Short mmCIF file of C-alpha atoms and ligand atoms in Angstrom, two decimals:
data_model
loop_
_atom_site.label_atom_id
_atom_site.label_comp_id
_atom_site.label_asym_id
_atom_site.label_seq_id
_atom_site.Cartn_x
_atom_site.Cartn_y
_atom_site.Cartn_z
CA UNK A 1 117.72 142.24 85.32
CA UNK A 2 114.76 142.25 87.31
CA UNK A 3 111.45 144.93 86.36
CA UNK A 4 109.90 147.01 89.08
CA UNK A 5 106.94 146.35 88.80
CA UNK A 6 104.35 149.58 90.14
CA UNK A 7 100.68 148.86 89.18
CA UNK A 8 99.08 147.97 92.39
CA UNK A 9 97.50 151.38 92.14
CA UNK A 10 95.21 152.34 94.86
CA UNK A 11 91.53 153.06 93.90
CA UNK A 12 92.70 156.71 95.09
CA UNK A 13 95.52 156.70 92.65
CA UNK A 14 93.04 155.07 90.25
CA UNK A 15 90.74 158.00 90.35
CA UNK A 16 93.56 161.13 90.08
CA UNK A 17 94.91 159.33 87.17
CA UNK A 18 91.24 159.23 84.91
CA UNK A 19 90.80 162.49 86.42
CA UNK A 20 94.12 163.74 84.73
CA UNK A 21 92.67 162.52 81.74
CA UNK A 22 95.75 159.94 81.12
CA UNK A 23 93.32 157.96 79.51
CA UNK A 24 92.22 154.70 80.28
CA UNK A 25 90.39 153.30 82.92
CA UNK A 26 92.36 152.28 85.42
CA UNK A 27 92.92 148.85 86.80
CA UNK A 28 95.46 147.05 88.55
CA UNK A 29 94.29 146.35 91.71
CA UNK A 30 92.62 143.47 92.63
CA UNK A 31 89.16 143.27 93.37
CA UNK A 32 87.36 144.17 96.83
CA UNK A 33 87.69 140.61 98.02
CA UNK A 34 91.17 139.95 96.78
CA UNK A 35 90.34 138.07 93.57
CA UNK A 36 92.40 138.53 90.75
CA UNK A 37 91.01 139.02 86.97
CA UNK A 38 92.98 137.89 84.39
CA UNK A 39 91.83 138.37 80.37
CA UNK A 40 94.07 135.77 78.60
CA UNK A 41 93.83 135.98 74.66
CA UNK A 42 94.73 132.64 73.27
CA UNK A 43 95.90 132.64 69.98
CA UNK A 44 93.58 129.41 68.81
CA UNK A 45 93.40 125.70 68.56
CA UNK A 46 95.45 124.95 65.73
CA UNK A 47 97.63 122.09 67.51
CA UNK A 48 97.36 119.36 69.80
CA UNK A 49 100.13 121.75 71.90
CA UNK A 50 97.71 125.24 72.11
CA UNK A 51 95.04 122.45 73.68
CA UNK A 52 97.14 121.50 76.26
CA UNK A 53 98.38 124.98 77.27
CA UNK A 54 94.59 126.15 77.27
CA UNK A 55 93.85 123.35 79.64
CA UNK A 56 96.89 124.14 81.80
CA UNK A 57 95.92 127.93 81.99
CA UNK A 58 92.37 127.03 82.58
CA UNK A 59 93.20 124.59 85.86
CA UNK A 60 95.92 126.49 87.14
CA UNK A 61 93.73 129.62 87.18
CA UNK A 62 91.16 127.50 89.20
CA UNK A 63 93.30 126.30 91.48
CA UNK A 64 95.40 129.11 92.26
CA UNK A 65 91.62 131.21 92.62
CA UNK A 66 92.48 133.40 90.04
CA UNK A 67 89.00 134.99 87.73
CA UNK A 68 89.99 133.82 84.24
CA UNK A 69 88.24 135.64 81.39
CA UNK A 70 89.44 133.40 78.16
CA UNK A 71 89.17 134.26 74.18
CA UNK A 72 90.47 132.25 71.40
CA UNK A 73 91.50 134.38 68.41
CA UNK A 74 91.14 131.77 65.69
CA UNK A 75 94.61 132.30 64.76
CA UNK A 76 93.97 135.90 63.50
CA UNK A 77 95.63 139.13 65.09
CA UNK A 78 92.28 141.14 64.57
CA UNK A 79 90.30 139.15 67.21
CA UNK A 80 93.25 139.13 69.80
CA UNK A 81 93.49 142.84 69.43
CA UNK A 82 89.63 143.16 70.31
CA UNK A 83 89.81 140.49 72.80
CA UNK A 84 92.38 142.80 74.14
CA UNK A 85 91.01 145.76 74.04
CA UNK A 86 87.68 144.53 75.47
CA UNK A 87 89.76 143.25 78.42
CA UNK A 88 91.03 146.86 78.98
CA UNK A 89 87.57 148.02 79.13
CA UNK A 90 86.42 145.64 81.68
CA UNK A 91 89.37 146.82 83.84
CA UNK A 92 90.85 143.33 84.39
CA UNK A 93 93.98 142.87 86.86
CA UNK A 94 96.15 141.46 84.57
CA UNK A 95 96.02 140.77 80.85
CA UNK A 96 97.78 137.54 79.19
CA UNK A 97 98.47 137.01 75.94
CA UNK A 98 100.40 134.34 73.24
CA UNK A 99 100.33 136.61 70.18
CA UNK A 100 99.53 135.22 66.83
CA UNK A 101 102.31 137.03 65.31
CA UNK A 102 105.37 138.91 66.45
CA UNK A 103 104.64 142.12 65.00
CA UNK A 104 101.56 144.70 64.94
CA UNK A 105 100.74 145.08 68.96
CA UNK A 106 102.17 148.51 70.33
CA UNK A 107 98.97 150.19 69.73
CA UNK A 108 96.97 148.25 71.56
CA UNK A 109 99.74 147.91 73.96
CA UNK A 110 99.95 151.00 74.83
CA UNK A 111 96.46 151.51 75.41
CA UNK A 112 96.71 148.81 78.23
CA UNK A 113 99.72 150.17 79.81
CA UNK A 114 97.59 153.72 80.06
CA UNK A 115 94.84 152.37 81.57
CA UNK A 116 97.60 150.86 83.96
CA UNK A 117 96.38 147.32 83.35
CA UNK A 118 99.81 145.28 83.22
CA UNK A 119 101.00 142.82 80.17
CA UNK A 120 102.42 139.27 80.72
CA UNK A 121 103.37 137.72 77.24
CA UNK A 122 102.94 133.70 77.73
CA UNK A 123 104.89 131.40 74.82
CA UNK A 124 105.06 133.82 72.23
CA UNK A 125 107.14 136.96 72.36
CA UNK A 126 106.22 140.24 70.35
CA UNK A 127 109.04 142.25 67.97
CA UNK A 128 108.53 146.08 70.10
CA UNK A 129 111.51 148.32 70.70
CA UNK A 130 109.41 149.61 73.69
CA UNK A 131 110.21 146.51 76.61
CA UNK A 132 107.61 148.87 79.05
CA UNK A 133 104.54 147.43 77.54
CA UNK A 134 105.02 144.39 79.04
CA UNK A 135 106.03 142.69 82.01
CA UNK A 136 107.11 139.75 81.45
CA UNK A 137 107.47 137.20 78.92
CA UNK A 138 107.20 133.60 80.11
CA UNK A 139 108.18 130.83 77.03
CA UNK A 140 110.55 129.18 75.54
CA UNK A 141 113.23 129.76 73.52
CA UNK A 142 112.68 128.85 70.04
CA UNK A 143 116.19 129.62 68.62
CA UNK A 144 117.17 126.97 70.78
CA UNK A 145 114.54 124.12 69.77
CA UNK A 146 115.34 124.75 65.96
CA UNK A 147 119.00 124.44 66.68
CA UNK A 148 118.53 121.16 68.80
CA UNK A 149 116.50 119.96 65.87
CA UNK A 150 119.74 120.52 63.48
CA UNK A 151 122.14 119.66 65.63
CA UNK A 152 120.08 115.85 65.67
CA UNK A 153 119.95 116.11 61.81
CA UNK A 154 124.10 117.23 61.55
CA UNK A 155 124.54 113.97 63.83
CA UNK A 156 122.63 111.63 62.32
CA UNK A 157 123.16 112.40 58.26
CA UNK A 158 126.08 110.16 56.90
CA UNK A 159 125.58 111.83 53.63
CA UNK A 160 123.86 114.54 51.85
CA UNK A 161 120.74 115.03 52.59
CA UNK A 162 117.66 116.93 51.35
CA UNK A 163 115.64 118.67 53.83
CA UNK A 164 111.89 119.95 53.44
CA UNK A 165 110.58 122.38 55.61
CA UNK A 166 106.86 122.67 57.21
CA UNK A 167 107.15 126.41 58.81
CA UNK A 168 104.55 127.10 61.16
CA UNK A 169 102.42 130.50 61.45
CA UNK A 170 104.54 132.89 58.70
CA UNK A 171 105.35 135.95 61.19
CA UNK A 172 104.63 133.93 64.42
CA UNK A 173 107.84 133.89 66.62
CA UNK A 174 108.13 130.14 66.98
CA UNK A 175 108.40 129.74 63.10
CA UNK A 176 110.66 132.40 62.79
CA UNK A 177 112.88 131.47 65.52
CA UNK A 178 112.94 127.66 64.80
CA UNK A 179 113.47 128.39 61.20
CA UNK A 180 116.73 130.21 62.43
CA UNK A 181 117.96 128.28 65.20
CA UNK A 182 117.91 125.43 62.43
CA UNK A 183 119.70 127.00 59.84
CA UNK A 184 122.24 128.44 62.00
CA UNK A 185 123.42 125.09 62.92
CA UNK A 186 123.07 123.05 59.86
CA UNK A 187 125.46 125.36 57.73
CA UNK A 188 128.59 123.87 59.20
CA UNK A 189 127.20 121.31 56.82
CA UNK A 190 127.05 122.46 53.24
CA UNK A 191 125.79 119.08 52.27
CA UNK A 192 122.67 119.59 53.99
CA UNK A 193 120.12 121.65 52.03
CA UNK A 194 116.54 122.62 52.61
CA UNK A 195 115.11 122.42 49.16
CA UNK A 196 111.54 123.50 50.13
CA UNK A 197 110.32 125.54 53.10
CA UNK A 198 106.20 126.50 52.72
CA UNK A 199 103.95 127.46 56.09
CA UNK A 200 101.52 124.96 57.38
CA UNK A 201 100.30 127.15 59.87
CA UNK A 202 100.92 124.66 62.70
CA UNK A 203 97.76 122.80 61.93
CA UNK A 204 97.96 118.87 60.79
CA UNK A 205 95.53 119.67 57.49
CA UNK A 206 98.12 122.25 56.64
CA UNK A 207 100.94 120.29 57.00
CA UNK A 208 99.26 117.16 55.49
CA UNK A 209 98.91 119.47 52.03
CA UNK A 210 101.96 121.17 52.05
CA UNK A 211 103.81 117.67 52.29
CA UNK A 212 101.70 116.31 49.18
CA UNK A 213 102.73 119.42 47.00
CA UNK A 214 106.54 118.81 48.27
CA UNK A 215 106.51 115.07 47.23
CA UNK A 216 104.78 115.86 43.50
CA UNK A 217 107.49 119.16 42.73
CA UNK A 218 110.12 117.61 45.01
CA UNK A 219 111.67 114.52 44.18
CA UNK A 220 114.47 112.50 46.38
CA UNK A 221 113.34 114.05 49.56
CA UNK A 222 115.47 112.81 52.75
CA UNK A 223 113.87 114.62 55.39
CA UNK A 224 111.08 116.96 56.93
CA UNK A 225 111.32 119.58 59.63
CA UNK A 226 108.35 120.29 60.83
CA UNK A 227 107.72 123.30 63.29
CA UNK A 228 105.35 121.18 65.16
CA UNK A 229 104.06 117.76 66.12
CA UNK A 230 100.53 118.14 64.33
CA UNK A 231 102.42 119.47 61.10
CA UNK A 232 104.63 116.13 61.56
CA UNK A 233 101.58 114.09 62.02
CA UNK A 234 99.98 115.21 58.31
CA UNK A 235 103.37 114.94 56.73
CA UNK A 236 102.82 110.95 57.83
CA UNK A 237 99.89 110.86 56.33
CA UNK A 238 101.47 111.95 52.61
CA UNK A 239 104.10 110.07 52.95
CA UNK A 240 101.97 107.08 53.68
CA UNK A 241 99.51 108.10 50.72
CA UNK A 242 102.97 108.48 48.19
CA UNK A 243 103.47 104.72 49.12
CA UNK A 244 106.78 105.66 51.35
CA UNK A 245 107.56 105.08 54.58
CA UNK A 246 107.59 107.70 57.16
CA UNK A 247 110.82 107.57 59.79
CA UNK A 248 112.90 105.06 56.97
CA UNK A 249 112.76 106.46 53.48
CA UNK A 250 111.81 110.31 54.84
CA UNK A 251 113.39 110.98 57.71
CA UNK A 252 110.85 113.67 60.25
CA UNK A 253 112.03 115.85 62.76
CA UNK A 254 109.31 117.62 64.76
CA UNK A 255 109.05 119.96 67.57
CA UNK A 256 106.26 119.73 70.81
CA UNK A 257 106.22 116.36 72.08
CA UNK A 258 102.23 116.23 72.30
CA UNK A 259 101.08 112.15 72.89
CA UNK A 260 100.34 111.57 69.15
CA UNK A 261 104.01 113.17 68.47
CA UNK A 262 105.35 110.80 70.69
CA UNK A 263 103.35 108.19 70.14
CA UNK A 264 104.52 108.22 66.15
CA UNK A 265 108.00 108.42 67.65
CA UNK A 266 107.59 105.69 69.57
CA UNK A 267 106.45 103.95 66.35
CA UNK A 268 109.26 104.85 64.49
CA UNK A 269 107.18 107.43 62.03
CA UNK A 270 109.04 109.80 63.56
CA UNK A 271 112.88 110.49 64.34
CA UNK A 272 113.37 113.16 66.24
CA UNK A 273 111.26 115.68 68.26
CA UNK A 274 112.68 118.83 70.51
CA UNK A 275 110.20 119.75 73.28
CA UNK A 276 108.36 122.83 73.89
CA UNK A 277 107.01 122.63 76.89
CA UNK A 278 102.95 123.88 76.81
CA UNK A 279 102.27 123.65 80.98
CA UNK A 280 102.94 127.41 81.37
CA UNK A 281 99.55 127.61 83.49
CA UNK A 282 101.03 127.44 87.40
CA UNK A 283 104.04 129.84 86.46
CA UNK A 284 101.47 132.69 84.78
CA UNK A 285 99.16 132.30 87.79
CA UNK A 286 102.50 133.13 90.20
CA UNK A 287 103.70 135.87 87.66
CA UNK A 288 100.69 137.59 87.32
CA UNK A 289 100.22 137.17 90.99
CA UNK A 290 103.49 139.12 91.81
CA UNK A 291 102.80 141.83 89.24
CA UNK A 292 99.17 142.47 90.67
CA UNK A 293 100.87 142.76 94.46
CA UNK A 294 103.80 145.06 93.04
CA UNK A 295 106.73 142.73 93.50
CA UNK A 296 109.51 142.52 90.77
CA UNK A 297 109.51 139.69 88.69
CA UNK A 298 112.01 138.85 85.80
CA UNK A 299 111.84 140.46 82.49
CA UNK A 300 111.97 137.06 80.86
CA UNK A 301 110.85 133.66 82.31
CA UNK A 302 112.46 130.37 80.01
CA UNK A 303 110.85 127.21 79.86
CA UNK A 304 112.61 124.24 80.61
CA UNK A 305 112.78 121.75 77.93
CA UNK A 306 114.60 118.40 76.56
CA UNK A 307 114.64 115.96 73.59
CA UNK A 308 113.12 112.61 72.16
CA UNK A 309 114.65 109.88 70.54
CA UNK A 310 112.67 106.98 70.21
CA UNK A 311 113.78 104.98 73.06
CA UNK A 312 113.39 107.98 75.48
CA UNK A 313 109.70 108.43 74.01
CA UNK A 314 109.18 104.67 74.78
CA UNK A 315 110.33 105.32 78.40
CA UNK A 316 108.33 108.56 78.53
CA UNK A 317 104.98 108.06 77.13
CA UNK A 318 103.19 106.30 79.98
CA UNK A 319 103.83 109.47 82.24
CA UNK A 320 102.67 111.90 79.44
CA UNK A 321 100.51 114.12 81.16
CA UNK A 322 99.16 115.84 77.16
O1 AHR B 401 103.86 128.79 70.12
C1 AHR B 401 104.01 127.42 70.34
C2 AHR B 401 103.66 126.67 69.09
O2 AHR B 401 102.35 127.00 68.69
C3 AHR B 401 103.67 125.17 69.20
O3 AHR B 401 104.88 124.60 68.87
C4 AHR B 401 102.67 124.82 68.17
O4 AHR B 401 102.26 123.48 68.21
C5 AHR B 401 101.62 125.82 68.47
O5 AHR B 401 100.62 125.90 67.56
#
């Protein structure tokens, strides 16, 4: 279903509306000379993936002639809240966001939506019954990746097999979803158990030290699913230090398929990885583009994504644009 989408306000419109006292300050329209002002919060630069998708929001802005105002929120809600919120008071067109965590935003939601400054959600989605505070949401579909990820592991494993988990951010919508979208498939196979399932926070550090505790309390394990590439990538590194061999005697599944991802697949350190495609830049840019002149754009915009064995990674990897 498609949203109406009603904020090119006029600076007329603008003014009855603070003068009403609805609170806010207004916003919407694009500046005297066309330009368009976007505040995106970033959520950090925990992974090799976030880097990419800054870069491709940072050129696409440029080329499409689009005023980008950028914050990165260390991983933490608080900052991307006052990113936010300073963003509504300098009356941007549009504001952009990948939230840290699914939950927590209405508030400061809300307080954009009165000042009539609309919302487009980019990667991550929020958990709000109220769909009016934003736009759009423009990502992919993490269900999906963590069943793709099983449905590799329920085609591959001959036998029983012990799985370890490396969750990403806990109450970020990527772990959450690829945590269920894995599950869902893999119990049509009772054999397959995940034994241990601990956050690494989607960084390689955190992933690297979660792995080492799994191998000491954890022993016979068959195989990792990591929530990302970089978690992958320290989870190599344990192995390595436990005198094993990634890919042969622990088995890694990842999701991303950043360079170094595919590079390990490539080498055989790594099985399996689902995609999640970070080049969201060009497709914000025309979203928020649409919402700022008052056209309708979809309520949901799904990335298109595939998967890597190691062959295809092979074939791949000298087009890898990140
Ligand atoms: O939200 C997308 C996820 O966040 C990516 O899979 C991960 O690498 C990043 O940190």
């Amino acid at each position: 279903m498609l949203k109406k989408i009603t904020i090119a306000l006029s600076a007329v419109a603008l003014a009855a509306l603070a003068a009403c006292g609805e609170g806010g300050s207004g916003g919407a329209a694009a500046g005297d000379d066309g330009t368009i002002t976007i505040g995106f919060a970033q959520v950090g630069a925990e992974s090799g993936w976030r880097t990419a998708n800054t870069k491709s929001i940072q050129e696409a802005a440029e080329a499409a002639g689009i005023e980008l105002k950028f914050s990165d929120a260390q991983q933490r809600q608080e900052n991307q809240i006052r990113a936010i919120r300073s963003y509504v008071q300098q009356r941007v067109d549009v504001i952009a966001f990948s939230p840290v965590v699914e939950t927590g935003w209405d508030t400061v939601l809300l307080e954009a939506k009165r000042a009539n400054i609309p919302v487009i959600l980019t990667d991550r989605a929020v958990d709000s019954d109220d769909t009016s505070l934003y736009e759009t949401f423009l990502g992919s579909d993490f269900v999906e990746e963590g069943r793709k990820a099983g449905e590799w592991l329920v085609e591959n494993a001959t036998g029983p097999q012990k799985v370890v988990e490396l969750q990403g951010t806990t109450g970020a919508a990527p772990a959450i979803d690829r945590k269920e979208g894995f599950e869902e498939v893999i119990a049509s196979r009772p054999d397959i158990e995940i034994v241990a399932s601990q956050t690494g926070d989607f960084t390689r550090s955190g992933g690297k030290q979660v792995m080492e505790a799994f191998l000491r309390s954890t022993p016979d394990i068959d195989v990792v699913y990591a929530h990302n590439d970089d978690m992958g990538l320290g989870a190599i590194e344990a192995i390595k230090a436990a005198g094993k061999v990634p890919g042969k005697d622990i088995k890694i599944i990842t999701v991303d398929a950043v360079k170094a991802g595919m590079e390990a697949l490539a080498a055989g350190e790594i099985n399996f990885i689902v995609e999640c495609n970070p080049l969201l830049g060009e497709q914000l840019m025309e979203l928020a583009k649409k919402v700022v002149a008052g056209e309708e754009v979809p309520e949901r915009v799904v990335t298109e994504e595939t998967t890597f064995t190691q062959e295809e990674a092979k074939a791949a990897l000298p087009d890898r644009q990140y």
